[in-house]
Coordinates of C-alpha atoms and ligand atoms in Angstrom, one line a residue:
M22 CA 15.7 83.2 -9.3
A23 CA 13.5 84.2 -12.2
L24 CA 11.9 87.6 -12.1
V25 CA 8.3 87.4 -10.8
I26 CA 5.9 88.5 -13.4
D27 CA 3.2 90.8 -12.3
P28 CA 0.1 89.1 -13.7
W29 CA -1.8 92.3 -14.0
G30 CA 1.1 94.6 -14.6
A31 CA 0.9 98.2 -15.8
E32 CA 3.1 99.4 -18.6
L33 CA 4.7 102.3 -16.8
H34 CA 7.9 104.1 -17.6
A35 CA 9.9 103.1 -14.6
D36 CA 11.7 100.0 -15.4
Y37 CA 11.5 98.3 -12.0
E38 CA 13.5 95.4 -13.2
K39 CA 16.3 97.6 -14.1
I40 CA 16.3 99.3 -10.7
V41 CA 16.6 95.8 -9.1
K42 CA 19.7 95.1 -11.1
Q43 CA 21.2 98.6 -10.8
F44 CA 20.9 98.8 -7.0
G45 CA 21.8 95.2 -6.4
L46 CA 18.4 94.5 -4.8
E47 CA 16.8 91.1 -4.4
V48 CA 13.6 90.3 -6.4
F49 CA 10.9 90.1 -3.8
D50 CA 9.6 86.6 -3.3
S51 CA 6.2 86.5 -1.6
S52 CA 6.3 82.7 -1.2
L53 CA 8.8 83.2 1.6
F54 CA 6.2 85.0 3.7
P55 CA 3.1 83.5 5.4
H56 CA -0.2 84.9 4.3
P57 CA 1.3 87.6 2.1
N58 CA -0.8 90.8 1.9
R59 CA -2.4 92.3 -1.2
M60 CA 0.7 94.3 -2.1
M61 CA 3.0 91.4 -1.7
R62 CA 0.8 89.0 -3.6
R63 CA 0.5 91.4 -6.6
N64 CA 4.1 92.2 -6.9
V65 CA 3.5 95.8 -5.9
V66 CA 6.2 95.0 -3.3
F67 CA 8.8 94.0 -5.9
A68 CA 12.2 94.2 -4.3
S69 CA 14.0 93.7 -1.0
R70 CA 17.2 93.5 0.9
D71 CA 17.7 90.6 3.3
Q72 CA 14.1 89.3 2.9
K73 CA 15.2 85.8 3.9
L74 CA 16.4 86.9 7.3
I75 CA 13.1 88.5 8.1
A76 CA 11.2 85.6 6.7
S77 CA 13.1 83.3 8.9
C78 CA 12.5 85.5 12.0
I79 CA 8.8 85.2 11.3
K80 CA 8.9 81.5 10.7
N81 CA 11.0 80.7 13.8
K82 CA 9.4 83.4 16.0
K83 CA 12.7 85.1 16.6
P84 CA 12.7 88.8 17.6
F85 CA 12.8 91.4 14.9
Y86 CA 11.5 94.9 14.5
A87 CA 9.7 97.0 11.8
L88 CA 10.2 100.8 11.8
T89 CA 9.1 103.8 9.8
G90 CA 9.0 107.5 10.1
I91 CA 6.2 110.0 9.7
M92 CA 7.1 113.2 7.8
P93 CA 4.6 115.7 9.2
S94 CA 4.8 118.1 6.3
G95 CA 1.1 118.5 5.8
D96 CA -2.3 117.4 7.1
K97 CA -2.9 114.7 4.5
L98 CA -1.6 111.3 3.7
H99 CA -0.9 110.1 0.2
F100 CA -1.2 106.6 -1.2
G101 CA 2.6 106.1 -0.8
N102 CA 2.1 106.6 3.0
K103 CA -0.8 104.1 2.9
M104 CA 1.4 101.5 1.3
V105 CA 4.1 101.9 4.0
V106 CA 1.5 101.6 6.8
E107 CA 0.0 98.5 5.2
Q108 CA 3.5 96.9 5.1
M109 CA 4.1 97.9 8.8
I110 CA 0.8 96.3 9.7
Y111 CA 1.8 93.1 8.0
F112 CA 5.0 92.8 9.9
Q113 CA 3.4 93.9 13.2
E114 CA 0.8 91.1 12.7
H115 CA 3.7 88.7 12.1
G116 CA 5.5 89.4 15.3
A117 CA 7.6 92.5 14.7
K118 CA 8.3 94.9 17.5
T119 CA 6.8 98.1 15.9
Y120 CA 8.3 101.6 16.0
I121 CA 6.9 104.7 14.5
L122 CA 8.8 107.9 14.9
V123 CA 7.8 111.5 14.0
A124 CA 10.5 113.1 11.9
D125 CA 10.1 116.5 13.5
L126 CA 13.8 117.4 13.3
E127 CA 13.9 116.4 9.6
A128 CA 10.7 118.4 8.9
A129 CA 12.2 121.4 10.6
T130 CA 15.5 121.4 8.8
T131 CA 14.3 120.3 5.3
R132 CA 10.8 121.9 5.2
G133 CA 10.8 124.7 7.7
V134 CA 8.0 123.2 9.8
S135 CA 8.4 124.2 13.5
L136 CA 8.7 121.5 16.1
E137 CA 5.4 122.6 17.7
E138 CA 3.6 122.4 14.3
A139 CA 5.1 119.0 13.6
R140 CA 3.9 117.8 16.9
R141 CA 0.4 119.1 16.5
R142 CA 0.0 117.5 13.0
A143 CA 1.4 114.2 14.2
M144 CA -0.9 114.0 17.2
E145 CA -4.1 115.4 15.5
F146 CA -3.7 113.7 12.1
H147 CA -0.8 111.4 11.2
I148 CA -0.8 109.1 14.1
P149 CA -4.6 108.7 14.2
A150 CA -4.5 108.2 10.4
Y151 CA -2.0 105.3 10.8
I152 CA -4.2 103.8 13.5
A153 CA -7.3 104.3 11.3
L154 CA -5.6 102.2 8.6
G155 CA -5.2 99.4 11.0
L156 CA -1.9 99.8 13.0
D157 CA -2.3 98.5 16.5
P158 CA -1.2 101.4 18.8
K159 CA -1.0 99.2 21.8
K160 CA 1.7 97.2 20.2
T161 CA 3.6 100.2 18.8
T162 CA 6.3 102.4 20.3
F163 CA 6.3 106.0 19.2
Y164 CA 8.8 108.8 19.6
F165 CA 9.7 112.2 18.3
Q166 CA 13.2 112.6 16.9
S167 CA 13.7 115.7 19.0
E168 CA 13.0 113.8 22.1
N169 CA 15.2 110.8 21.6
K170 CA 18.8 111.4 22.7
D171 CA 19.9 107.9 21.7
V172 CA 19.0 108.7 18.2
M173 CA 21.0 111.8 18.3
H174 CA 24.0 110.0 19.7
L175 CA 23.7 107.3 17.0
A176 CA 23.4 110.1 14.3
Y177 CA 26.6 111.7 15.5
E178 CA 28.4 108.4 15.5
A179 CA 27.1 107.6 12.0
A180 CA 28.4 111.0 10.8
K181 CA 31.9 109.9 11.8
H182 CA 31.8 107.0 9.3
I183 CA 30.5 108.8 6.2
T184 CA 32.5 111.0 3.9
L185 CA 31.1 114.0 1.9
N186 CA 32.0 112.3 -1.4
E187 CA 30.2 109.2 -0.4
F188 CA 27.2 111.2 0.6
R189 CA 27.1 112.9 -2.7
A190 CA 27.4 109.6 -4.6
V191 CA 24.4 108.2 -2.7
Y192 CA 22.2 111.3 -2.6
G193 CA 23.3 113.4 -5.6
A194 CA 23.5 116.5 -3.4
A195 CA 25.0 117.3 -0.1
D196 CA 23.6 120.3 1.6
P197 CA 23.9 120.5 5.4
A198 CA 20.2 120.2 6.1
R199 CA 20.0 117.0 4.1
I200 CA 23.1 115.6 5.7
M201 CA 21.6 116.3 9.2
A202 CA 18.3 114.6 8.1
A203 CA 20.1 111.6 6.7
V204 CA 22.3 110.9 9.6
T205 CA 19.4 111.3 12.0
Q206 CA 17.5 108.8 9.9
V207 CA 20.4 106.4 10.2
G208 CA 20.0 106.9 14.0
D209 CA 16.3 106.1 13.7
I210 CA 16.8 103.0 11.8
L211 CA 19.3 101.5 14.2
F212 CA 17.9 102.8 17.5
P213 CA 15.8 99.7 18.2
Q214 CA 19.0 97.6 18.2
L215 CA 20.7 99.6 21.0
E216 CA 19.4 97.3 23.7
E217 CA 20.1 94.2 21.8
P218 CA 21.1 93.7 18.1
M219 CA 18.2 92.1 16.1
P220 CA 17.1 92.1 12.5
G221 CA 14.8 95.0 11.5
I222 CA 12.7 95.6 8.4
I223 CA 12.1 99.1 6.9
P224 CA 9.3 99.2 4.3
V225 CA 9.9 102.0 1.8
G226 CA 9.1 103.4 -1.6
I227 CA 11.9 102.6 -4.0
D228 CA 13.0 106.3 -3.9
Q229 CA 14.1 105.8 -0.2
D230 CA 16.8 103.2 -1.0
P231 CA 19.6 105.7 -0.4
H232 CA 18.8 105.8 3.3
I233 CA 18.8 102.0 3.5
R234 CA 22.2 101.8 1.7
L235 CA 23.7 104.5 3.9
T236 CA 22.6 102.8 7.0
R237 CA 23.9 99.4 5.9
D238 CA 27.3 101.0 5.2
V239 CA 27.4 102.6 8.6
V240 CA 26.5 99.2 10.2
A241 CA 29.4 97.6 8.3
R242 CA 31.8 100.2 9.6
T243 CA 30.7 100.1 13.3
K244 CA 30.8 96.3 13.5
S245 CA 33.3 96.3 16.3
A246 CA 31.4 98.8 18.4
H247 CA 27.9 97.6 18.0
N248 CA 27.5 94.4 16.0
F249 CA 24.2 95.7 14.6
F250 CA 22.3 93.8 11.9
P251 CA 22.1 95.8 8.7
P252 CA 18.5 96.9 8.2
A253 CA 16.4 94.7 5.8
A254 CA 14.0 96.5 3.5
V255 CA 11.0 95.8 1.3
Y256 CA 10.4 98.2 -1.6
H257 CA 7.1 98.9 -3.2
K258 CA 6.2 100.5 -6.6
F259 CA 4.5 103.9 -6.7
T260 CA 0.8 104.3 -7.0
P261 CA 0.5 105.8 -10.5
S262 CA -1.2 109.1 -11.1
L263 CA -4.7 108.8 -12.6
T264 CA -3.4 110.9 -15.4
G265 CA -0.9 108.2 -16.3
E266 CA 2.3 109.3 -14.8
L267 CA 4.5 107.1 -12.8
K268 CA 3.6 108.5 -9.4
M269 CA 0.8 110.5 -7.9
S270 CA 1.9 113.9 -7.0
K271 CA 0.4 117.0 -5.4
S272 CA 1.8 119.1 -8.3
R273 CA -0.7 117.3 -10.6
P274 CA -4.0 117.6 -8.6
S275 CA -6.2 115.9 -11.3
G276 CA -4.2 112.7 -11.1
N277 CA -3.7 112.8 -7.3
I278 CA -5.9 111.5 -4.5
D279 CA -5.2 112.4 -0.9
L280 CA -6.4 110.7 2.3
P281 CA -8.8 112.0 3.2
E282 CA -10.3 113.8 0.2
D283 CA -13.8 114.8 -0.6
T284 CA -15.4 111.8 -2.2
E285 CA -17.2 113.7 -4.9
E286 CA -14.0 115.4 -6.0
V287 CA -12.4 111.9 -6.1
A288 CA -15.2 110.5 -8.2
K289 CA -14.7 113.3 -10.7
K290 CA -11.0 112.6 -10.9
I291 CA -11.7 108.9 -11.5
Q292 CA -14.1 109.8 -14.3
K293 CA -11.4 111.7 -16.1
A294 CA -8.6 109.1 -15.5
V295 CA -6.5 107.6 -18.3
T296 CA -8.0 104.2 -19.1
G297 CA -7.4 101.3 -21.5
G298 CA -10.8 101.6 -23.1
R299 CA -11.0 101.7 -26.9
K300 CA -12.2 104.7 -28.9
T301 CA -15.5 103.3 -29.9
L302 CA -17.9 100.8 -28.3
E303 CA -17.6 98.5 -31.3
E304 CA -13.8 98.5 -31.2
H305 CA -13.9 97.9 -27.4
R306 CA -16.1 94.9 -27.7
K307 CA -14.0 93.5 -30.5
L308 CA -10.5 94.1 -29.2
G309 CA -11.0 94.4 -25.4
A310 CA -9.4 96.9 -23.1
E311 CA -5.7 97.6 -22.9
V312 CA -5.7 96.9 -19.2
E313 CA -1.9 97.5 -18.9
K314 CA -2.6 101.2 -19.7
D315 CA -5.5 101.6 -17.3
M316 CA -4.9 103.7 -14.2
V317 CA -8.3 102.9 -12.7
F318 CA -7.5 99.2 -12.9
E319 CA -4.2 100.0 -11.2
L320 CA -6.0 101.7 -8.3
L321 CA -8.3 98.6 -7.9
K322 CA -5.3 96.3 -8.0
I323 CA -3.0 98.2 -5.7
H324 CA -5.5 99.5 -3.2
L325 CA -9.2 98.8 -3.5
I326 CA -9.9 95.1 -4.2
E327 CA -8.7 92.6 -1.7
N328 CA -10.0 89.4 -3.2
D329 CA -7.7 87.9 -5.9
N330 CA -10.5 86.0 -7.6
K331 CA -12.7 89.1 -7.8
L332 CA -9.8 91.1 -9.3
D333 CA -9.0 88.4 -11.8
Q334 CA -12.7 88.3 -12.8
I335 CA -12.7 92.0 -13.5
Y336 CA -9.4 91.7 -15.4
Q337 CA -10.8 89.0 -17.7
Q338 CA -14.1 90.8 -18.3
Y339 CA -12.4 94.1 -19.1
K340 CA -9.6 92.5 -21.2
S341 CA -12.2 90.6 -23.3
G342 CA -14.3 93.8 -23.9
E343 CA -17.2 92.5 -22.0
M344 CA -16.7 95.2 -19.4
L345 CA -16.5 98.9 -20.4
S346 CA -14.3 101.6 -18.9
S347 CA -17.4 103.3 -17.6
E348 CA -18.3 100.2 -15.7
L349 CA -14.8 99.8 -14.4
K350 CA -14.8 103.4 -13.2
K351 CA -18.1 102.8 -11.5
I352 CA -16.6 100.0 -9.5
A353 CA -13.6 102.2 -8.5
V354 CA -15.8 105.1 -7.4
E355 CA -17.9 102.8 -5.2
K356 CA -14.9 101.2 -3.6
M357 CA -13.1 104.5 -3.2
T358 CA -16.1 106.1 -1.6
A359 CA -16.5 103.3 0.8
F360 CA -12.8 103.4 1.6
M361 CA -12.8 107.1 2.3
D362 CA -15.9 107.0 4.4
E363 CA -14.5 104.2 6.5
F364 CA -11.1 106.0 6.8
T365 CA -12.8 109.2 8.0
K366 CA -14.9 107.4 10.5
E367 CA -11.9 105.4 11.9
L368 CA -9.8 108.6 12.0
E369 CA -12.4 110.3 14.3
Q370 CA -12.4 107.3 16.5
A371 CA -8.6 107.1 16.7
R372 CA -8.3 110.8 17.5
K373 CA -10.0 110.1 20.8
H374 CA -7.2 107.8 22.0
V375 CA -4.0 109.6 21.1
D376 CA -3.4 110.7 24.6
K377 CA -3.1 107.1 25.7
L378 CA -0.2 106.2 23.4
K379 CA 3.2 105.0 24.5
F380 CA 5.8 107.6 23.7
I381 CA 9.4 107.3 24.6
R382 CA 11.3 110.4 25.5
F383 CA 14.7 110.9 27.1
Ligands
LIG422 N1 12.8 110.6 5.6 C1 11.5 110.0 5.8 C2 10.5 110.8 4.9 O1 10.8 111.8 4.3 C3 11.1 110.1 7.3 C4 11.9 109.2 8.1 C5 12.7 109.7 9.2 C6 12.1 107.8 8.1 N2 13.3 108.6 9.8 C7 13.0 107.4 9.2 C8 11.5 106.8 7.3 C9 13.3 106.1 9.4 C10 11.9 105.5 7.5 C11 12.8 105.1 8.6 O2 9.3 110.4 4.9

């Protein structure tokens, strides 16, 4: 199949096509999926493993699951988390049994966060935040890694089937904390299949592929014992930093937006973002914007504008020079402010209901 071209693509350094080839991924094909969401339609979701299997479960209403883990390392989300949640919501709305776990053991061993602190953050912030973004808590099963014995048993079993050299090859490093976290994550990913093997989809940023590969290897080696389906995955691109780097990161605050964040702060950051506007008004009108270099447009495309026609209209106007960077920024500030206000409001609402959630513990 030909590579799907992102019609509004940014010229960023990561060569996503190269990654697809190098890791043996499939190019994501949104036409396989009913009512693809914004990220799927715009090629932000760009690669997958076993997408056809999941698409056929959706089409034929066969059981499958979607699963992700919350890393409670702080009291904020970033746009990477938001992308995962949006993918989870898509699969939940299309029939997936939905699992959200809190990676409290991983946070403890790799980040020094106590189990109590991880629990507090998950209950007061992360889980309500996921609900605020649209996840249906009534249709979701939650658990803490530290309270799920099945996951622990699966992790121990997985450990038997992985060598240190292999681990190094997949992860680059092999310190004990990371090994514990990785085998626990294999347990998480396979846990929903203990009762009955079924396909599962794990939406992740492309940097998380090692976990998917490791789990698929373990599945192949435990075939006779379990007959698990190897986990399917969809991979999304990063949300680029407003300052033009590949990925937003806390280490560059001026290019990074957290959820939630003060809207005036955010507006200031958007004003200073790297754009594709030309040096002078005259030049801009004549040549039009370099939309591929514009981080504000990326934000609109990936996160803030739902309607494809509206986005295309903005693209055309900006590209032709009819629209200025200042005007594009104004749109982004308005949309972002509305989004943050809504998110904060929904978060407060969701916090009132966390005590009613379904947690499994044994
Ligand atoms: N390692 C993930 C992170 O750092 C958290 C996680 C734990 C996870 N178990 C998982 C993610 C299973 C996906 C699936 O965010």
